[in-house]
Short mmCIF file of C-alpha atoms in Angstrom, two decimals:
data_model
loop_
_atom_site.label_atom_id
_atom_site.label_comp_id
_atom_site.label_asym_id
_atom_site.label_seq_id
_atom_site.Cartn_x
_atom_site.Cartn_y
_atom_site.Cartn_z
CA UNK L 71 0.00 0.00 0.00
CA UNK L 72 1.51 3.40 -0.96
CA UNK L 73 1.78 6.48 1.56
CA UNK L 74 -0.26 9.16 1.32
CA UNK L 75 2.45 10.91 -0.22
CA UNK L 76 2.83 9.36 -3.47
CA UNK L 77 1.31 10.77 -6.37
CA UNK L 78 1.96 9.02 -9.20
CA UNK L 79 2.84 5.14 -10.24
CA UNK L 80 5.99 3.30 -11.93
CA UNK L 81 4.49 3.25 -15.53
CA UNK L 82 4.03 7.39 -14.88
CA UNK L 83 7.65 7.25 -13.94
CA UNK L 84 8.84 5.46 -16.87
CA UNK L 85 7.31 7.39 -19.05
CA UNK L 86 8.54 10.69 -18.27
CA UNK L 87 11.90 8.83 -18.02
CA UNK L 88 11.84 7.90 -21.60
CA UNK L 89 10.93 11.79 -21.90
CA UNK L 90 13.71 13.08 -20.72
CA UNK L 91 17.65 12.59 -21.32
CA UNK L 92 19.90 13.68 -18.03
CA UNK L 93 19.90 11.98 -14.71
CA UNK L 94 21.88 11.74 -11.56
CA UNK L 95 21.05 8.83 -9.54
CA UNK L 96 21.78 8.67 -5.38
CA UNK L 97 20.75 6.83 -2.13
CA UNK L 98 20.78 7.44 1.61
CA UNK L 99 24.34 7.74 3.10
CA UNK L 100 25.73 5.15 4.55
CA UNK L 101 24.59 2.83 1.41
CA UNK L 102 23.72 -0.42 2.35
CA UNK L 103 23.38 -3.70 -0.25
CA UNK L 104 20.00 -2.73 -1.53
CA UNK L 105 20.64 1.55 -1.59
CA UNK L 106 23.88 0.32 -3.59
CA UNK L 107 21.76 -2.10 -6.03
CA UNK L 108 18.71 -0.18 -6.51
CA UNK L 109 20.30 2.56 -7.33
CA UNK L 110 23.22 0.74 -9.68
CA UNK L 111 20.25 -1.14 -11.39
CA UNK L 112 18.67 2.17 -12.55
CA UNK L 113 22.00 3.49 -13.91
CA UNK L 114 22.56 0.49 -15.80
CA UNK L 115 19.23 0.40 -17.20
CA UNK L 116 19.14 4.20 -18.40
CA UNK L 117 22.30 3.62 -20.06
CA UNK L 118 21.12 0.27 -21.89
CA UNK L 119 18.16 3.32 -23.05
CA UNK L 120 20.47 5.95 -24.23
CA UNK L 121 20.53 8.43 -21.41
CA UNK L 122 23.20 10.13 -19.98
CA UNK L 123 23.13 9.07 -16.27
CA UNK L 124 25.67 9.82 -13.20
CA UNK L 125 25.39 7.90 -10.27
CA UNK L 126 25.78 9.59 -6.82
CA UNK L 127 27.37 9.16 -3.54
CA UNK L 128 25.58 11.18 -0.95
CA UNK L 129 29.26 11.45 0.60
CA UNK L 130 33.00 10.77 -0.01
CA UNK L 131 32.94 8.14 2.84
CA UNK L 132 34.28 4.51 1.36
CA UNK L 133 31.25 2.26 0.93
CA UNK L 134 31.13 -1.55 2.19
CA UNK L 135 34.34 -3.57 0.42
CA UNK L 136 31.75 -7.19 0.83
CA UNK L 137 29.69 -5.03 -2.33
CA UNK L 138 32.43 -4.09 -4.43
CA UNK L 139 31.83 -7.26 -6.73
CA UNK L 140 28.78 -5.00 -7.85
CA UNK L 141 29.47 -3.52 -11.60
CA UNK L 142 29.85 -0.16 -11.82
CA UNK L 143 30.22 0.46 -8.19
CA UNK L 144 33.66 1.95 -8.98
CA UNK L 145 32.61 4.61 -11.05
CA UNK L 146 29.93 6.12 -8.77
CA UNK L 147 30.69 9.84 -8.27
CA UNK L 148 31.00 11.74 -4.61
CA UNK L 149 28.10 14.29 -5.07
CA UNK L 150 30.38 16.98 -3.91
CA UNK L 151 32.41 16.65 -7.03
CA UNK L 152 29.77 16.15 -8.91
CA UNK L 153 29.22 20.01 -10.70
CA UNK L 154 26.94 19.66 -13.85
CA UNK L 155 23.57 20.20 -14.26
CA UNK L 156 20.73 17.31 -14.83
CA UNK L 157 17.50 17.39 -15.62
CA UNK L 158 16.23 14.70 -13.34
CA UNK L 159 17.64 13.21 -10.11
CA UNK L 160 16.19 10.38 -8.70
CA UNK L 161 16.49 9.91 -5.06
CA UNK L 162 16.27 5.77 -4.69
CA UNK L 163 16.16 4.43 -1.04
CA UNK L 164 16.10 7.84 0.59
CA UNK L 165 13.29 9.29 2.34
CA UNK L 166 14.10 13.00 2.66
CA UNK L 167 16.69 15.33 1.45
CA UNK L 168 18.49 15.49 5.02
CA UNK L 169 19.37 11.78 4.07
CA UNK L 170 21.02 12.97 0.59
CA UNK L 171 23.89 15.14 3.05
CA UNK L 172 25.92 16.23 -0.45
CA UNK L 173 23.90 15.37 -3.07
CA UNK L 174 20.64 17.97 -1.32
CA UNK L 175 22.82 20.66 -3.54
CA UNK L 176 22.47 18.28 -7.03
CA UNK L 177 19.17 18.02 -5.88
CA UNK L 178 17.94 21.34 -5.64
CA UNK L 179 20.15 22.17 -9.06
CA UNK L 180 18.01 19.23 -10.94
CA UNK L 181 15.29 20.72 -12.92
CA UNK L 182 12.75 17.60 -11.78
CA UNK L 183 13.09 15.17 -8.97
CA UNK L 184 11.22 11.85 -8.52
CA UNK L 185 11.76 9.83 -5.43
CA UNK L 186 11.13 6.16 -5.38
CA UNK L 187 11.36 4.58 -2.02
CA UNK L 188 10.04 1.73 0.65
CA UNK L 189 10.28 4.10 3.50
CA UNK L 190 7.51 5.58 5.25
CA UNK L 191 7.76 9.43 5.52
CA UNK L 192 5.60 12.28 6.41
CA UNK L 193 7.41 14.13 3.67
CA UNK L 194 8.05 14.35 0.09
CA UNK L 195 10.85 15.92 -1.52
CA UNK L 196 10.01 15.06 -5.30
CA UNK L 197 7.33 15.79 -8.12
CA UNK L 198 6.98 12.60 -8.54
CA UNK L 199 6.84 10.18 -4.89
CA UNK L 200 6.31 6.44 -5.32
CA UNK L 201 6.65 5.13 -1.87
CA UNK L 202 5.95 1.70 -1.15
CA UNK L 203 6.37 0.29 2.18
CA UNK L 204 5.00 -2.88 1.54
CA UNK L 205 7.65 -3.47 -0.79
CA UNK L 206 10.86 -5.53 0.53
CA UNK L 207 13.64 -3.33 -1.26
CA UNK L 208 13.92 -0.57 -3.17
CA UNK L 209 15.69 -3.31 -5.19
CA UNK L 210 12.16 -4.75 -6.06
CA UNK L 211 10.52 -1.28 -7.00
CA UNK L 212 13.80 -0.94 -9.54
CA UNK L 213 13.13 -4.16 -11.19
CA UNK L 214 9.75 -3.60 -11.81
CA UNK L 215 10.34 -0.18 -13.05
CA UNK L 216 13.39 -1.39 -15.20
CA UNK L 217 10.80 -4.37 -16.38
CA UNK L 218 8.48 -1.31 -17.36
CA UNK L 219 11.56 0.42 -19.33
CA UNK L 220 12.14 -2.53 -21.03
CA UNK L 221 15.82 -2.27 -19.98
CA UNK L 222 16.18 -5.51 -18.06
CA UNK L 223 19.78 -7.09 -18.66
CA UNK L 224 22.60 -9.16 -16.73
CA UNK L 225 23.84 -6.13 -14.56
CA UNK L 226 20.89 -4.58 -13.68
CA UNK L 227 20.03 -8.15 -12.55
CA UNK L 228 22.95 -8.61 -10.30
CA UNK L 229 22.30 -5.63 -8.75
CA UNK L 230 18.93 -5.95 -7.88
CA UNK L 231 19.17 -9.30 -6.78
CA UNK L 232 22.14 -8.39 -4.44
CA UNK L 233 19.98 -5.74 -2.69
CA UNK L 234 16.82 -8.30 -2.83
CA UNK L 235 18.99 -10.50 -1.05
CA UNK L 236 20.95 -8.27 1.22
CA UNK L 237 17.45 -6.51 2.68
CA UNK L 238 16.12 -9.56 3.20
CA UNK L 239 18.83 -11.28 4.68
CA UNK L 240 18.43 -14.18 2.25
CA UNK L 241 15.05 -14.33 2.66
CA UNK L 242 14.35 -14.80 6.13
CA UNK L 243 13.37 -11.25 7.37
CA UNK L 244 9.69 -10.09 8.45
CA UNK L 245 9.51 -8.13 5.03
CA UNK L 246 9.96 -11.03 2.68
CA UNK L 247 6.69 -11.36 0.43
CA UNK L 248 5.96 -13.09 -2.79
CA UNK L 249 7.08 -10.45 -4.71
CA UNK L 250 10.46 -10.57 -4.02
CA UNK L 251 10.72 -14.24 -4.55
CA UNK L 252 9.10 -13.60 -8.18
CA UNK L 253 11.58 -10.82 -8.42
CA UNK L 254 14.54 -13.09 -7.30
CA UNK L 255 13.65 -15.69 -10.04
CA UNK L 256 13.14 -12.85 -12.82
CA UNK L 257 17.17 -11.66 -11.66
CA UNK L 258 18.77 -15.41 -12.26
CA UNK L 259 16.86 -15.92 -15.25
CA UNK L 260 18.45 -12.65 -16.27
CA UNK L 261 22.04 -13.57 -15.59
CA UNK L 262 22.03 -12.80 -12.03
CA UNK L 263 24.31 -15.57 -9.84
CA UNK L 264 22.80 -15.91 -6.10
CA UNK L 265 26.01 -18.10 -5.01
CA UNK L 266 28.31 -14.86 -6.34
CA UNK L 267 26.38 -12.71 -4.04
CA UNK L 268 26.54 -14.97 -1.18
CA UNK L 269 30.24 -15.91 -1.89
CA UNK L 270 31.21 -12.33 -1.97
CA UNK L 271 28.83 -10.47 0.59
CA UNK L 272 27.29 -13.17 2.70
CA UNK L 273 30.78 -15.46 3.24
CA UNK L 274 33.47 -12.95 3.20
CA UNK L 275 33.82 -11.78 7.21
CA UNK L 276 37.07 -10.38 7.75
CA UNK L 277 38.89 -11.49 10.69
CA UNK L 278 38.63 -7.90 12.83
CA UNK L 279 34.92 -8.56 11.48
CA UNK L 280 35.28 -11.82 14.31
CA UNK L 281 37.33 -10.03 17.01
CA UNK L 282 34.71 -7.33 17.09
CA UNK L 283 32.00 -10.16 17.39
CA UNK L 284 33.60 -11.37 20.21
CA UNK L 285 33.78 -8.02 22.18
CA UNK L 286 30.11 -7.61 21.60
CA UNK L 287 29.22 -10.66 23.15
CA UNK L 288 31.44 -9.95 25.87
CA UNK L 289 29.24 -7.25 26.77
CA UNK L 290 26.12 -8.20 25.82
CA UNK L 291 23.34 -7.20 28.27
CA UNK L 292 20.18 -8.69 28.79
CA UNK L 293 16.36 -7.29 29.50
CA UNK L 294 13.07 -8.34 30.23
CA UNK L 295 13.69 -11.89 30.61
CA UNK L 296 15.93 -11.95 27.66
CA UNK L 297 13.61 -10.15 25.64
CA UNK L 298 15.55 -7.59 24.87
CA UNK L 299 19.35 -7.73 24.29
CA UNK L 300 22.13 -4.68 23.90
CA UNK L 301 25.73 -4.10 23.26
CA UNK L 302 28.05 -1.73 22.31
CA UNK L 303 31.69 -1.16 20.41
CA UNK L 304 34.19 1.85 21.55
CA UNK L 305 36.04 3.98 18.91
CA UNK L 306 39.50 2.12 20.66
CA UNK L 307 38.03 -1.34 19.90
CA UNK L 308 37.81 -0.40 16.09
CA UNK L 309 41.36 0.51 16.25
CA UNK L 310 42.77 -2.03 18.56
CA UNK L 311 41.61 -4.84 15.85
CA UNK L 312 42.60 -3.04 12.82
CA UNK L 313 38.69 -2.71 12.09
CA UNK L 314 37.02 -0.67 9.95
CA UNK L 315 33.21 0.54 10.18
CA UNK L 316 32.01 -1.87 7.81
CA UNK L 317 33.17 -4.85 10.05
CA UNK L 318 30.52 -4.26 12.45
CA UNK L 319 27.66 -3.98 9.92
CA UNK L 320 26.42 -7.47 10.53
CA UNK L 321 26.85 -7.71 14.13
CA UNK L 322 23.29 -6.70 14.88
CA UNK L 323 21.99 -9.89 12.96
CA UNK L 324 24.19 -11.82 15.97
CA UNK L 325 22.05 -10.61 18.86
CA UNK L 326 18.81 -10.90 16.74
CA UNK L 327 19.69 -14.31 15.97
CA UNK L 328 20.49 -15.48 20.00
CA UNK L 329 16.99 -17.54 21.23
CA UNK L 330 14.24 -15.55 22.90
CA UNK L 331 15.68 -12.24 21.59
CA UNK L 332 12.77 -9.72 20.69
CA UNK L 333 14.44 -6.49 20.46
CA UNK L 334 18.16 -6.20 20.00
CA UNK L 335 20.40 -3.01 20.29
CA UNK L 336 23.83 -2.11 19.23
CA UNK L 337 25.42 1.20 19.73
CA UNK L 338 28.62 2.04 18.21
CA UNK L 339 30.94 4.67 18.46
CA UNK L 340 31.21 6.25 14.77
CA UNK L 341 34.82 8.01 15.39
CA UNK L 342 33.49 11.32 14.85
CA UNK L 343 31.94 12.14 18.08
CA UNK L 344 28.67 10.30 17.30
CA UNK L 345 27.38 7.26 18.12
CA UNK L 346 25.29 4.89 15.93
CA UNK L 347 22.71 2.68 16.84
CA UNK L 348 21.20 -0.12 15.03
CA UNK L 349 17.61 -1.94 16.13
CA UNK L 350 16.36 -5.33 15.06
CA UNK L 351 13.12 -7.44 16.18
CA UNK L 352 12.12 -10.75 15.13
CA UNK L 353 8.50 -10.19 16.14
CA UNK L 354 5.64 -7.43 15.25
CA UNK L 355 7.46 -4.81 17.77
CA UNK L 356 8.29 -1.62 15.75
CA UNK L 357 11.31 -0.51 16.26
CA UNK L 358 11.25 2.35 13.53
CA UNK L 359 9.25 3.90 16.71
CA UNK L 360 12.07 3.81 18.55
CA UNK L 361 14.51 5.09 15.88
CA UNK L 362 12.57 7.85 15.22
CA UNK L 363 12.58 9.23 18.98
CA UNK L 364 16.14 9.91 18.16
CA UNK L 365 15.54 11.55 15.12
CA UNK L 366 16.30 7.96 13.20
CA UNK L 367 14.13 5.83 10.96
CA UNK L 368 14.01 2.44 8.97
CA UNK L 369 11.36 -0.34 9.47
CA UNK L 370 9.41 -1.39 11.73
CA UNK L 371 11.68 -4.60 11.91
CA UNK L 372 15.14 -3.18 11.51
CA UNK L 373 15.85 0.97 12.11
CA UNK L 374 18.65 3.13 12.87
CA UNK L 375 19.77 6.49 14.81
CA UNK L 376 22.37 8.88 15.19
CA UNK L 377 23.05 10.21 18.60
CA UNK L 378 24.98 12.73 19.39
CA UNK L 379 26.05 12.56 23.24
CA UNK L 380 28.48 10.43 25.36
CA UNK L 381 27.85 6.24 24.53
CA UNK L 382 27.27 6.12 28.42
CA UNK L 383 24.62 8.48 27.84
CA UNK L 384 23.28 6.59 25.30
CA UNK L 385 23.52 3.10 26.47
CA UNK L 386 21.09 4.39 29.33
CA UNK L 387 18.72 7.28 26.73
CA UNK L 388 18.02 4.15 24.22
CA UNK L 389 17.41 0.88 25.91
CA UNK L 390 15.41 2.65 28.32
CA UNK L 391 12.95 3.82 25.36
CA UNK L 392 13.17 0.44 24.11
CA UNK L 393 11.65 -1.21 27.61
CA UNK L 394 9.45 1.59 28.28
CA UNK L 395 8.54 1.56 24.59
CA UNK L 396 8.47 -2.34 24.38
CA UNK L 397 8.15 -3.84 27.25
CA UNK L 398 6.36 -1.46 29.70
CA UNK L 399 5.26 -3.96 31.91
CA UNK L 400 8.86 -4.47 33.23
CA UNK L 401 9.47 -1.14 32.58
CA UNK L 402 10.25 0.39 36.09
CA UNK L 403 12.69 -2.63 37.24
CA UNK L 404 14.61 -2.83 34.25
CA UNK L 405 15.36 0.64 33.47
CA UNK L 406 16.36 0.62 37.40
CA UNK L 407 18.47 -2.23 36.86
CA UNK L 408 19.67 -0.85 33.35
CA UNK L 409 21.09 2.37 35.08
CA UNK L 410 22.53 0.91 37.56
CA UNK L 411 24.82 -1.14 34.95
CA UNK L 412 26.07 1.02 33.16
CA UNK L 413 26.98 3.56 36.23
CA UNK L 414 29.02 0.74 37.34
CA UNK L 415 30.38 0.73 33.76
CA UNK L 416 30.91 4.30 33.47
CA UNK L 417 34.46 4.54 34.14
CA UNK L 418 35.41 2.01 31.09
CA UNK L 419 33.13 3.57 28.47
CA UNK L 420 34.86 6.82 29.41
CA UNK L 421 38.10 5.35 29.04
#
């Protein structure tokens, strides 16, 4: 079902694609599998059609090494070297322009905008909005549009199927519908190779990708009769184990995956004086509620924040919204017991 926001469909949006010539092309920052493959998809497609398309990177930060096996990947463009001017941009996997950081400017410069998205938003920062939370991916909403364009072809294919896959989590996440197994099939019969994206992104954990697993667990805390589980990483344990962000990308799928687990919590330290946080839940909890009461957003089975105070601040601020939030029948005893841990931890997360 499409937000109240939308205004238009994908055949609408392919046609006034084929209408037009010059396009720039961007996601959310921090790209994940499916921003990356959505929006890679659409650039291969509008080539295969003639048009002259650049594809963005909302910043110059290095994106996940497990995804550089996707084709033209290398060539995507830092939107704040990116100068000319377009006639279209197409924000894909983004809700709002806050999310676009560099590319806002390219935006705003771009003579028409169309978003296409499976967030929820209360805003719209395009002409044309197609947002579709019932979709999977915005890997899905690609395909179909790229089915639509008639510009279907072995790239595009790998590329949606890797962000199919990679929002999914193979297949085994709340959001998985038929669709996306129709979708998945459509990809391979296209050229697309499942065991190369599972080789590459899926079976490729780095070894500082383990050591920071094991710290995690260390300090893994438990809620609300084990409900609820959190942890945290320090900017020191990212250097200590010759880490890099990426590395801790798929440790929230660890505590989701532990028995009885609900809710799980990671907050990170993000070297820059922020700290990020990453929510999961296995059952019909949202915790896009929670996300957003720290200015954050996602789904209502997987969301992230930003915060911008101490972690000891926020390893007390965020789990307690998450019981009160979640599990407000323990609610009083737990957050309680919650502060209580981490003042006794206070002196090593200042450290």
């Amino acid at each position: 079902m499409l937000t109240p926001q939308s205004n238009t469909t994908l055949e609408e949006i392919a046609r006034f694609i084929e209408a037009h010539d010059t396009f720039a092309i961007c996601g959310h920052v921090n790209p994940d599998g499916d921003c990356l493959g959505a929006g890679l998809a659409l650039e291969h497609g509008l080539r295969a059609l003639g048009k002259q398309v650049t594809g963005l990177l909302a910043t110059e930060d290095p994106v996940e090494e497990k995804l550089g096996f996707l084709p033209g990947l290398e060539n995507l463009v830092p939107a704040k070297d990116f100068t000319d001017e377009v006639e279209v941009f197409i924000a894909i996997d983004v809700p709002n322009v806050e999310r676009l950081k560099d590319a806002a400017a390219v935006h705003d410069r771009a003579k028409h905008h169309i978003t296409i998205d499976h967030h929820a938003s209360e805003t719209s920062m395009a002409e044309l909005n197609y947002v579709d939370p019932a979709s999977a991916s915005a890997s899905d909403l690609a395909w179909e549009l790229l089915k639509l364009l008639n510009a279907t072809g072995k790239d595009q294919a790998l590329c949606a199927l890797t962000g199919i896959m990679t929002d999914t989590g193979r297949f085994s996440y709340q959001n998985v519908n038929p669709t996306c197994f129709i979708h998945a099939a459509e990809t391979v019969e296209a050229g697309a190779e499942p065991n190369l994206i599972a080789r590459e992104f899926f079976q490729s954990r780095s070894l500082p990708s383990l050591r920071l697993e094991q710290l995690m667990l260390s300090r893994m805390m438990f809620f609300c009769g084990g409900a609820f589980v959190c942890s945290y990483l320090k900017d020191a344990d990212f250097e200590e184990q010759g880490a890099i962000r990426d590395d801790a990308e798929i440790l929230i799928d660890i505590l989701r995956g532990i028995a009885g687990v609900r809710v799980a919590l990671i907050l990170k330290e993000n070297g820059n004086g922020e700290i990020r946080g990453s929510l999961r839940a296995k059952d019909e909890t949202d915790v896009a509620q929670i996300a957003s009461d720290f200015g954050g957003g996602g789904h209502k089975a997987a969301a992230g924040l930003t915060y911008h105070k101490s972690l000891a601040d926020a390893l007390i601020e965020v789990p307690t919204d998450v019981i009160e939030t979640c599990f407000p029948e323990d609610a009083e005893a737990e957050v309680e017991r919650l502060c209580i841990l981490i003042r006794s931890l206070r002196e090593e997360l200042d450290d």
